[in-house]
Structures are given as C-alpha cells and as structure tokens.
Short mmCIF file of N, CA and C in Angstrom, two decimals:
data_model
loop_
_atom_site.label_atom_id
_atom_site.label_comp_id
_atom_site.label_asym_id
_atom_site.label_seq_id
_atom_site.Cartn_x
_atom_site.Cartn_y
_atom_site.Cartn_z
N CYS A 1 -10.13 60.46 114.13
CA CYS A 1 -11.57 60.60 114.05
C CYS A 1 -12.06 61.25 115.35
N ILE A 2 -12.79 62.28 115.22
CA ILE A 2 -13.37 62.98 116.37
C ILE A 2 -14.89 62.88 116.28
N ILE A 3 -15.45 62.45 117.40
CA ILE A 3 -16.91 62.36 117.47
C ILE A 3 -17.34 63.30 118.59
N ALA A 4 -18.28 64.17 118.31
CA ALA A 4 -18.79 65.13 119.30
C ALA A 4 -20.30 64.99 119.41
N VAL A 5 -20.76 65.05 120.63
CA VAL A 5 -22.20 65.01 120.86
C VAL A 5 -22.56 66.33 121.53
N ILE A 6 -23.44 67.01 120.93
CA ILE A 6 -23.87 68.30 121.48
C ILE A 6 -25.33 68.16 121.89
N THR A 7 -25.59 68.52 123.18
CA THR A 7 -26.95 68.44 123.68
C THR A 7 -27.34 69.80 124.23
N ASP A 8 -28.48 70.28 123.79
CA ASP A 8 -28.98 71.56 124.29
C ASP A 8 -29.64 71.31 125.64
N ILE A 9 -29.06 71.89 126.71
CA ILE A 9 -29.61 71.69 128.06
C ILE A 9 -30.37 72.92 128.56
N THR A 10 -30.72 73.78 127.66
CA THR A 10 -31.43 75.01 128.03
C THR A 10 -32.71 74.70 128.78
N GLU A 11 -33.47 73.74 128.28
CA GLU A 11 -34.74 73.40 128.94
C GLU A 11 -34.51 72.85 130.34
N ARG A 12 -33.48 72.03 130.50
CA ARG A 12 -33.17 71.49 131.83
C ARG A 12 -32.77 72.60 132.79
N LYS A 13 -31.95 73.53 132.28
CA LYS A 13 -31.52 74.66 133.12
C LYS A 13 -32.71 75.53 133.53
N LEU A 14 -33.63 75.78 132.60
CA LEU A 14 -34.82 76.56 132.92
C LEU A 14 -35.70 75.83 133.92
N ALA A 15 -35.84 74.52 133.75
CA ALA A 15 -36.64 73.73 134.69
C ALA A 15 -36.01 73.74 136.08
N LEU A 16 -34.68 73.62 136.13
CA LEU A 16 -33.98 73.67 137.41
C LEU A 16 -34.18 75.03 138.08
N GLN A 17 -34.10 76.10 137.30
CA GLN A 17 -34.29 77.45 137.88
C GLN A 17 -35.71 77.60 138.42
N LYS A 18 -36.68 77.04 137.71
CA LYS A 18 -38.07 77.08 138.18
C LYS A 18 -38.22 76.36 139.51
N ILE A 19 -37.58 75.21 139.62
CA ILE A 19 -37.62 74.43 140.86
C ILE A 19 -36.98 75.21 142.00
N LEU A 20 -35.84 75.82 141.73
CA LEU A 20 -35.15 76.62 142.76
C LEU A 20 -36.00 77.82 143.20
N ASP A 21 -36.65 78.47 142.23
CA ASP A 21 -37.52 79.61 142.56
C ASP A 21 -38.70 79.16 143.42
N ARG A 22 -39.29 78.03 143.06
CA ARG A 22 -40.42 77.51 143.85
C ARG A 22 -39.98 77.10 145.24
N GLU A 23 -38.79 76.53 145.35
CA GLU A 23 -38.27 76.15 146.66
C GLU A 23 -38.09 77.39 147.54
N ALA A 24 -37.54 78.45 146.97
CA ALA A 24 -37.36 79.70 147.73
C ALA A 24 -38.71 80.27 148.16
N SER A 25 -39.68 80.20 147.25
CA SER A 25 -41.02 80.69 147.56
C SER A 25 -41.66 79.88 148.69
N LEU A 26 -41.50 78.57 148.65
CA LEU A 26 -42.05 77.71 149.71
C LEU A 26 -41.37 77.97 151.05
N LYS A 27 -40.07 78.19 151.02
CA LYS A 27 -39.35 78.50 152.27
C LYS A 27 -39.87 79.81 152.87
N GLU A 28 -40.10 80.80 152.02
CA GLU A 28 -40.62 82.08 152.49
C GLU A 28 -42.03 81.92 153.07
N LEU A 29 -42.88 81.16 152.37
CA LEU A 29 -44.23 80.91 152.87
C LEU A 29 -44.20 80.17 154.20
N ASN A 30 -43.31 79.21 154.33
CA ASN A 30 -43.19 78.45 155.57
C ASN A 30 -42.73 79.35 156.71
N SER A 31 -41.80 80.24 156.41
CA SER A 31 -41.32 81.19 157.42
C SER A 31 -42.46 82.13 157.85
N THR A 32 -43.24 82.59 156.90
CA THR A 32 -44.39 83.45 157.21
C THR A 32 -45.40 82.71 158.07
N LYS A 33 -45.64 81.45 157.75
CA LYS A 33 -46.56 80.63 158.54
C LYS A 33 -46.06 80.51 159.98
N ASP A 34 -44.77 80.23 160.13
CA ASP A 34 -44.19 80.11 161.48
C ASP A 34 -44.32 81.41 162.25
N LYS A 35 -44.06 82.53 161.57
CA LYS A 35 -44.17 83.84 162.21
C LYS A 35 -45.62 84.10 162.62
N PHE A 36 -46.55 83.73 161.74
CA PHE A 36 -47.97 83.92 162.02
C PHE A 36 -48.40 83.16 163.27
N PHE A 37 -48.00 81.89 163.37
CA PHE A 37 -48.36 81.10 164.55
C PHE A 37 -47.73 81.66 165.81
N SER A 38 -46.52 82.16 165.69
CA SER A 38 -45.86 82.77 166.84
C SER A 38 -46.62 84.01 167.30
N ILE A 39 -47.03 84.84 166.35
CA ILE A 39 -47.78 86.06 166.69
C ILE A 39 -49.13 85.70 167.28
N ILE A 40 -49.82 84.72 166.71
CA ILE A 40 -51.12 84.31 167.24
C ILE A 40 -50.98 83.88 168.70
N SER A 41 -50.01 83.01 168.96
CA SER A 41 -49.87 82.53 170.34
C SER A 41 -49.50 83.66 171.28
N HIS A 42 -48.65 84.57 170.83
CA HIS A 42 -48.25 85.69 171.68
C HIS A 42 -49.42 86.64 171.95
N ASP A 43 -50.12 87.02 170.89
CA ASP A 43 -51.17 88.03 171.02
C ASP A 43 -52.45 87.51 171.65
N LEU A 44 -52.76 86.25 171.46
CA LEU A 44 -53.99 85.71 172.04
C LEU A 44 -53.81 85.23 173.47
N ARG A 45 -52.57 85.00 173.87
CA ARG A 45 -52.32 84.49 175.22
C ARG A 45 -52.89 85.44 176.28
N GLY A 46 -52.68 86.73 176.12
CA GLY A 46 -53.15 87.70 177.12
C GLY A 46 -54.66 87.68 177.32
N PRO A 47 -55.43 87.94 176.25
CA PRO A 47 -56.89 87.93 176.43
C PRO A 47 -57.44 86.59 176.91
N VAL A 48 -56.89 85.49 176.40
CA VAL A 48 -57.40 84.18 176.80
C VAL A 48 -57.06 83.91 178.27
N ASN A 49 -55.86 84.29 178.71
CA ASN A 49 -55.51 84.13 180.13
C ASN A 49 -56.42 84.98 181.01
N GLY A 50 -56.74 86.18 180.56
CA GLY A 50 -57.66 87.03 181.31
C GLY A 50 -59.04 86.41 181.43
N ILE A 51 -59.54 85.87 180.34
CA ILE A 51 -60.85 85.22 180.34
C ILE A 51 -60.82 84.00 181.26
N MET A 52 -59.73 83.24 181.19
CA MET A 52 -59.60 82.07 182.07
C MET A 52 -59.60 82.48 183.53
N GLY A 53 -58.86 83.53 183.87
CA GLY A 53 -58.80 83.99 185.26
C GLY A 53 -60.16 84.44 185.77
N LEU A 54 -60.86 85.22 184.97
CA LEU A 54 -62.18 85.69 185.38
C LEU A 54 -63.18 84.54 185.50
N SER A 55 -63.13 83.61 184.55
CA SER A 55 -64.07 82.50 184.62
C SER A 55 -63.77 81.62 185.84
N GLN A 56 -62.50 81.49 186.21
CA GLN A 56 -62.14 80.73 187.41
C GLN A 56 -62.71 81.41 188.66
N LEU A 57 -62.62 82.75 188.69
CA LEU A 57 -63.21 83.49 189.81
C LEU A 57 -64.71 83.23 189.89
N LEU A 58 -65.37 83.23 188.72
CA LEU A 58 -66.81 82.97 188.69
C LEU A 58 -67.12 81.58 189.23
N VAL A 59 -66.34 80.59 188.83
CA VAL A 59 -66.56 79.23 189.31
C VAL A 59 -66.45 79.18 190.83
N GLU A 60 -65.43 79.82 191.37
CA GLU A 60 -65.24 79.83 192.83
C GLU A 60 -66.36 80.57 193.54
N GLN A 61 -66.80 81.69 192.95
CA GLN A 61 -67.89 82.45 193.57
C GLN A 61 -69.19 81.66 193.55
N ILE A 62 -69.45 80.96 192.48
CA ILE A 62 -70.68 80.18 192.39
C ILE A 62 -70.65 79.03 193.40
N LYS A 63 -69.49 78.39 193.56
CA LYS A 63 -69.36 77.31 194.53
C LYS A 63 -69.68 77.80 195.94
N THR A 64 -69.24 79.02 196.26
CA THR A 64 -69.47 79.56 197.61
C THR A 64 -70.75 80.38 197.69
N LYS A 65 -71.51 80.40 196.60
CA LYS A 65 -72.77 81.17 196.51
C LYS A 65 -72.56 82.66 196.82
N ASP A 66 -71.40 83.17 196.41
CA ASP A 66 -71.09 84.59 196.55
C ASP A 66 -71.29 85.23 195.18
N TYR A 67 -72.45 85.84 194.99
CA TYR A 67 -72.80 86.37 193.68
C TYR A 67 -72.46 87.85 193.52
N ASP A 68 -71.80 88.41 194.50
CA ASP A 68 -71.44 89.83 194.46
C ASP A 68 -70.39 90.08 193.36
N GLY A 69 -70.68 90.97 192.44
CA GLY A 69 -69.74 91.34 191.39
C GLY A 69 -69.73 90.43 190.19
N ILE A 70 -70.58 89.42 190.17
CA ILE A 70 -70.58 88.48 189.05
C ILE A 70 -70.96 89.18 187.74
N ASP A 71 -71.90 90.10 187.81
CA ASP A 71 -72.33 90.78 186.58
C ASP A 71 -71.16 91.53 185.94
N GLU A 72 -70.32 92.16 186.74
CA GLU A 72 -69.17 92.89 186.20
C GLU A 72 -68.17 91.91 185.56
N GLN A 73 -67.95 90.77 186.22
CA GLN A 73 -67.01 89.78 185.69
C GLN A 73 -67.52 89.19 184.37
N VAL A 74 -68.81 88.91 184.30
CA VAL A 74 -69.38 88.37 183.06
C VAL A 74 -69.25 89.41 181.95
N HIS A 75 -69.47 90.68 182.29
CA HIS A 75 -69.31 91.75 181.30
C HIS A 75 -67.86 91.81 180.82
N LEU A 76 -66.89 91.69 181.72
CA LEU A 76 -65.48 91.71 181.34
C LEU A 76 -65.12 90.50 180.46
N ILE A 77 -65.67 89.35 180.79
CA ILE A 77 -65.42 88.15 179.98
C ILE A 77 -65.98 88.36 178.57
N HIS A 78 -67.18 88.90 178.49
CA HIS A 78 -67.80 89.15 177.18
C HIS A 78 -66.96 90.14 176.38
N LYS A 79 -66.55 91.22 177.03
CA LYS A 79 -65.76 92.25 176.36
C LYS A 79 -64.41 91.68 175.91
N SER A 80 -63.77 90.90 176.75
CA SER A 80 -62.48 90.30 176.39
C SER A 80 -62.62 89.31 175.26
N THR A 81 -63.71 88.55 175.26
CA THR A 81 -63.93 87.59 174.18
C THR A 81 -64.13 88.31 172.86
N LYS A 82 -64.89 89.40 172.87
CA LYS A 82 -65.08 90.19 171.65
C LYS A 82 -63.74 90.73 171.15
N LYS A 83 -62.92 91.21 172.08
CA LYS A 83 -61.61 91.74 171.70
C LYS A 83 -60.72 90.63 171.14
N ALA A 84 -60.77 89.44 171.74
CA ALA A 84 -59.95 88.32 171.26
C ALA A 84 -60.38 87.92 169.85
N VAL A 85 -61.68 87.92 169.59
CA VAL A 85 -62.17 87.59 168.25
C VAL A 85 -61.70 88.65 167.25
N ASN A 86 -61.76 89.91 167.65
CA ASN A 86 -61.29 90.99 166.78
C ASN A 86 -59.79 90.86 166.53
N LEU A 87 -59.06 90.50 167.57
CA LEU A 87 -57.62 90.29 167.44
C LEU A 87 -57.34 89.16 166.46
N LEU A 88 -58.09 88.08 166.56
CA LEU A 88 -57.91 86.95 165.65
C LEU A 88 -58.19 87.38 164.21
N LYS A 89 -59.22 88.17 164.01
CA LYS A 89 -59.53 88.68 162.67
C LYS A 89 -58.37 89.52 162.15
N ASN A 90 -57.82 90.38 163.00
CA ASN A 90 -56.68 91.20 162.59
C ASN A 90 -55.47 90.34 162.25
N LEU A 91 -55.24 89.29 163.02
CA LEU A 91 -54.11 88.41 162.73
C LEU A 91 -54.30 87.68 161.41
N LEU A 92 -55.53 87.30 161.12
CA LEU A 92 -55.80 86.67 159.83
C LEU A 92 -55.58 87.65 158.69
N ASP A 93 -55.95 88.91 158.91
CA ASP A 93 -55.68 89.95 157.90
C ASP A 93 -54.17 90.12 157.71
N TRP A 94 -53.43 90.08 158.82
CA TRP A 94 -51.97 90.19 158.74
C TRP A 94 -51.42 89.04 157.89
N SER A 95 -51.96 87.84 158.11
CA SER A 95 -51.51 86.67 157.34
C SER A 95 -51.75 86.91 155.86
N ARG A 96 -52.91 87.44 155.54
CA ARG A 96 -53.22 87.72 154.13
C ARG A 96 -52.26 88.76 153.56
N MET A 97 -51.91 89.74 154.38
CA MET A 97 -51.00 90.78 153.94
C MET A 97 -49.62 90.18 153.66
N GLN A 98 -49.16 89.28 154.53
CA GLN A 98 -47.85 88.66 154.37
C GLN A 98 -47.77 87.81 153.11
N THR A 99 -48.88 87.24 152.72
CA THR A 99 -48.88 86.39 151.52
C THR A 99 -49.32 87.17 150.28
N GLY A 100 -49.41 88.50 150.42
CA GLY A 100 -49.72 89.34 149.27
C GLY A 100 -51.19 89.44 148.94
N ARG A 101 -52.05 88.92 149.81
CA ARG A 101 -53.49 88.98 149.55
C ARG A 101 -54.15 90.17 150.22
N LEU A 102 -53.38 90.94 151.01
CA LEU A 102 -53.89 92.15 151.65
C LEU A 102 -52.80 93.20 151.54
N LYS A 103 -53.14 94.37 151.14
CA LYS A 103 -52.14 95.40 150.87
C LYS A 103 -52.04 96.40 152.01
N TYR A 104 -50.89 97.05 152.06
CA TYR A 104 -50.65 98.16 152.99
C TYR A 104 -51.61 99.29 152.63
N THR A 105 -52.42 99.71 153.62
CA THR A 105 -53.40 100.76 153.35
C THR A 105 -53.27 101.88 154.37
N PRO A 106 -52.44 102.85 154.07
CA PRO A 106 -52.27 103.97 155.02
C PRO A 106 -53.50 104.87 155.02
N GLY A 107 -53.68 105.55 156.12
CA GLY A 107 -54.77 106.49 156.26
C GLY A 107 -54.57 107.32 157.51
N LYS A 108 -55.46 108.24 157.75
CA LYS A 108 -55.39 109.09 158.94
C LYS A 108 -55.88 108.28 160.14
N ILE A 109 -55.04 108.15 161.16
CA ILE A 109 -55.34 107.35 162.33
C ILE A 109 -55.35 108.23 163.57
N ASP A 110 -56.41 108.15 164.34
CA ASP A 110 -56.52 108.84 165.62
C ASP A 110 -55.79 107.99 166.66
N VAL A 111 -54.61 108.44 167.07
CA VAL A 111 -53.74 107.65 167.94
C VAL A 111 -54.39 107.39 169.30
N ILE A 112 -55.02 108.38 169.90
CA ILE A 112 -55.62 108.18 171.23
C ILE A 112 -56.72 107.13 171.17
N LYS A 113 -57.52 107.16 170.12
CA LYS A 113 -58.59 106.17 169.96
C LYS A 113 -58.00 104.77 169.80
N LEU A 114 -56.94 104.66 169.03
CA LEU A 114 -56.29 103.37 168.81
C LEU A 114 -55.66 102.85 170.10
N ILE A 115 -54.99 103.71 170.85
CA ILE A 115 -54.36 103.27 172.10
C ILE A 115 -55.43 102.88 173.12
N HIS A 116 -56.54 103.59 173.17
CA HIS A 116 -57.63 103.19 174.07
C HIS A 116 -58.17 101.81 173.69
N SER A 117 -58.27 101.55 172.40
CA SER A 117 -58.74 100.24 171.94
C SER A 117 -57.77 99.14 172.38
N VAL A 118 -56.48 99.38 172.24
CA VAL A 118 -55.47 98.40 172.66
C VAL A 118 -55.49 98.23 174.17
N SER A 119 -55.60 99.33 174.92
CA SER A 119 -55.61 99.22 176.38
C SER A 119 -56.87 98.50 176.86
N ASP A 120 -57.99 98.68 176.17
CA ASP A 120 -59.21 97.94 176.51
C ASP A 120 -59.00 96.44 176.31
N LEU A 121 -58.32 96.09 175.21
CA LEU A 121 -58.05 94.69 174.92
C LEU A 121 -57.22 94.04 176.02
N LEU A 122 -56.26 94.80 176.55
CA LEU A 122 -55.32 94.25 177.54
C LEU A 122 -55.70 94.59 178.97
N TYR A 123 -56.89 95.16 179.17
CA TYR A 123 -57.33 95.63 180.49
C TYR A 123 -57.23 94.56 181.57
N ILE A 124 -57.74 93.38 181.28
CA ILE A 124 -57.74 92.31 182.28
C ILE A 124 -56.32 91.95 182.69
N ASN A 125 -55.41 91.96 181.71
CA ASN A 125 -54.02 91.59 182.00
C ASN A 125 -53.37 92.56 182.98
N TYR A 126 -53.48 93.87 182.73
CA TYR A 126 -52.82 94.80 183.65
C TYR A 126 -53.62 94.98 184.94
N ARG A 127 -54.92 94.80 184.86
CA ARG A 127 -55.73 94.89 186.08
C ARG A 127 -55.40 93.75 187.04
N ASN A 128 -55.25 92.52 186.49
CA ASN A 128 -54.94 91.37 187.33
C ASN A 128 -53.59 91.49 188.03
N LYS A 129 -52.65 92.23 187.43
CA LYS A 129 -51.34 92.44 188.06
C LYS A 129 -51.33 93.70 188.92
N GLY A 130 -52.44 94.42 188.97
CA GLY A 130 -52.49 95.65 189.75
C GLY A 130 -51.67 96.77 189.15
N ILE A 131 -51.47 96.73 187.85
CA ILE A 131 -50.65 97.72 187.15
C ILE A 131 -51.51 98.91 186.75
N ASP A 132 -50.96 100.11 186.96
CA ASP A 132 -51.61 101.33 186.47
C ASP A 132 -51.11 101.61 185.06
N LEU A 133 -52.03 101.79 184.13
CA LEU A 133 -51.67 102.14 182.76
C LEU A 133 -52.03 103.60 182.57
N ASN A 134 -51.02 104.45 182.49
CA ASN A 134 -51.23 105.89 182.34
C ASN A 134 -50.96 106.31 180.90
N LEU A 135 -51.98 106.87 180.27
CA LEU A 135 -51.88 107.32 178.89
C LEU A 135 -51.71 108.84 178.88
N LYS A 136 -50.64 109.30 178.28
CA LYS A 136 -50.39 110.73 178.15
C LYS A 136 -50.21 111.04 176.67
N ILE A 137 -51.36 111.11 175.99
CA ILE A 137 -51.38 111.33 174.55
C ILE A 137 -52.28 112.51 174.25
N PRO A 138 -51.81 113.43 173.42
CA PRO A 138 -52.67 114.55 173.05
C PRO A 138 -53.97 114.08 172.41
N GLU A 139 -55.07 114.74 172.73
CA GLU A 139 -56.38 114.34 172.20
C GLU A 139 -56.46 114.43 170.68
N SER A 140 -55.63 115.26 170.08
CA SER A 140 -55.77 115.49 168.63
C SER A 140 -54.58 114.95 167.84
N LEU A 141 -53.96 113.88 168.31
CA LEU A 141 -52.81 113.32 167.60
C LEU A 141 -53.28 112.40 166.48
N ILE A 142 -53.09 112.84 165.26
CA ILE A 142 -53.47 112.08 164.07
C ILE A 142 -52.19 111.75 163.30
N VAL A 143 -52.05 110.48 162.88
CA VAL A 143 -50.89 110.09 162.10
C VAL A 143 -51.34 109.46 160.79
N ASP A 144 -50.47 109.48 159.82
CA ASP A 144 -50.73 108.85 158.54
C ASP A 144 -50.04 107.49 158.58
N ALA A 145 -50.81 106.41 158.73
CA ALA A 145 -50.23 105.07 158.88
C ALA A 145 -51.28 104.02 158.54
N ASP A 146 -50.84 102.79 158.44
CA ASP A 146 -51.76 101.67 158.29
C ASP A 146 -52.28 101.35 159.70
N GLY A 147 -53.56 101.47 159.92
CA GLY A 147 -54.14 101.29 161.25
C GLY A 147 -53.88 99.91 161.82
N PHE A 148 -53.98 98.87 161.01
CA PHE A 148 -53.75 97.52 161.48
C PHE A 148 -52.31 97.35 161.94
N MET A 149 -51.36 97.84 161.12
CA MET A 149 -49.95 97.69 161.46
C MET A 149 -49.62 98.46 162.74
N LEU A 150 -50.13 99.68 162.85
CA LEU A 150 -49.86 100.49 164.04
C LEU A 150 -50.48 99.84 165.28
N GLU A 151 -51.68 99.32 165.14
CA GLU A 151 -52.32 98.64 166.28
C GLU A 151 -51.51 97.42 166.72
N THR A 152 -50.98 96.67 165.77
CA THR A 152 -50.17 95.49 166.09
C THR A 152 -48.92 95.90 166.87
N VAL A 153 -48.27 96.96 166.44
CA VAL A 153 -47.06 97.44 167.13
C VAL A 153 -47.41 97.89 168.54
N LEU A 154 -48.46 98.69 168.69
CA LEU A 154 -48.86 99.18 170.01
C LEU A 154 -49.27 98.04 170.93
N ARG A 155 -50.01 97.08 170.40
CA ARG A 155 -50.44 95.94 171.20
C ARG A 155 -49.24 95.15 171.70
N ASN A 156 -48.25 94.94 170.84
CA ASN A 156 -47.05 94.21 171.25
C ASN A 156 -46.25 94.99 172.29
N LEU A 157 -46.10 96.30 172.10
CA LEU A 157 -45.35 97.11 173.06
C LEU A 157 -46.02 97.10 174.44
N ILE A 158 -47.33 97.34 174.47
CA ILE A 158 -48.04 97.39 175.75
C ILE A 158 -48.11 96.01 176.39
N SER A 159 -48.32 94.98 175.57
CA SER A 159 -48.36 93.62 176.10
C SER A 159 -47.03 93.24 176.73
N ASN A 160 -45.93 93.59 176.08
CA ASN A 160 -44.62 93.32 176.64
C ASN A 160 -44.36 94.14 177.89
N ALA A 161 -44.84 95.38 177.91
CA ALA A 161 -44.69 96.21 179.10
C ALA A 161 -45.42 95.58 180.28
N ILE A 162 -46.62 95.06 180.04
CA ILE A 162 -47.39 94.39 181.10
C ILE A 162 -46.62 93.16 181.58
N LYS A 163 -46.11 92.41 180.64
CA LYS A 163 -45.39 91.17 180.96
C LYS A 163 -44.18 91.44 181.85
N PHE A 164 -43.45 92.53 181.58
CA PHE A 164 -42.20 92.78 182.29
C PHE A 164 -42.32 93.82 183.41
N THR A 165 -43.53 94.32 183.67
CA THR A 165 -43.74 95.25 184.78
C THR A 165 -44.14 94.43 186.01
N PRO A 166 -43.51 94.72 187.15
CA PRO A 166 -43.86 93.96 188.36
C PRO A 166 -45.29 94.29 188.82
N PRO A 167 -45.89 93.39 189.59
CA PRO A 167 -47.23 93.68 190.12
C PRO A 167 -47.24 95.01 190.87
N GLN A 168 -48.37 95.72 190.77
CA GLN A 168 -48.58 97.04 191.35
C GLN A 168 -47.63 98.09 190.75
N GLY A 169 -47.10 97.80 189.57
CA GLY A 169 -46.22 98.74 188.89
C GLY A 169 -47.02 99.74 188.07
N GLU A 170 -46.30 100.46 187.24
CA GLU A 170 -46.94 101.49 186.41
C GLU A 170 -46.34 101.44 185.02
N ILE A 171 -47.22 101.61 184.02
CA ILE A 171 -46.81 101.71 182.62
C ILE A 171 -47.28 103.08 182.12
N LYS A 172 -46.36 103.82 181.54
CA LYS A 172 -46.72 105.11 180.96
C LYS A 172 -46.62 105.01 179.44
N VAL A 173 -47.68 105.42 178.78
CA VAL A 173 -47.70 105.46 177.32
C VAL A 173 -47.74 106.94 176.95
N LEU A 174 -46.66 107.39 176.30
CA LEU A 174 -46.52 108.80 175.94
C LEU A 174 -46.43 108.93 174.43
N ALA A 175 -46.95 110.01 173.89
CA ALA A 175 -46.84 110.28 172.46
C ALA A 175 -46.83 111.78 172.25
N THR A 176 -46.06 112.19 171.26
CA THR A 176 -46.05 113.61 170.87
C THR A 176 -46.11 113.70 169.37
#
C-alpha cells in the first residue's frame, strides 16, 4: 500500500519570494539613508564650521568693544547661512532622487557660474585657512549635465581640496 500526499507550495514560494524582494528593497533603502546622512554631515560641516568661526570672532569683538569689521562678518554669516540652507535643499533633492522620487534632469550648464557658486559656498573655509582658490575656466564653457549632480561633484572635490591643502596653500580649478 502506497500513500502519497501532494501539497501545492506555489503560494508559499511566491510569498517567500515577495519577502526576499522586500528585504532587498529595505536593505537598499537603508544603505541610501546611511549614504545620505554621510553626505549631509560631510557637506554641511564646512559652512557650519565657517559660521561658527565667524560668530566666535563676533563674540570676542563685542566683548572687547571692537566693532571694526563686524558688518562684513555679519554679511558673511548671512551669506554662508543662505548657502547652507541651499545645500540642505539640494541634499534633500538628492535623497528624493536616490529613492526614485526625483529624476536625472540633464540640461545646459554654465560651468564657470556653477564653480563660482560652489566657491562662494566654501569661501569661509578656504579664507580661514589662508588658501588661494584660483579658477582657470573659460568664460563660455557649457556642458550638458544634471546641474545638481555636477554641483555635488564640484563641491566635494573643492571641499576635499580645502581639507587637504595646508594653510596659506593654493588650489587651482582648471577646466577645458
């Protein structure tokens, strides 16, 4: 006598595959989140440190009643804060792009204008180290790229150059 029990496990297999797919998706989302926090801390550290340094100078000047140059420092703090807010907005856009909520949007980008924007953002950082930032870019250099992505790359390159250049050093930004 032979007794056989046959059970269709197709539904279980499909459910297991769904679970595995969701697990992979969650791992990818978690990795993107970690990358996002790493980029935020890296990219915001410069402007925030610059603002902190300038505000500390203001505190010391006010204590000694030395008001010479305060207007310029307040202007730099304001400008750096605006840049930091813009940077945060860009990072949030990057996060949306990584999760598929923002798409790659290439267009014509004026490279000199973009590099000036990045150098303005990092001005306090290289100024505080006494670093000369020399830009040697043709006035009419236009590229077809995603402006946000290109700005992120340039910001990281220049930020790292500032970080690893000794005080009173020089950074050259060249493009052809």
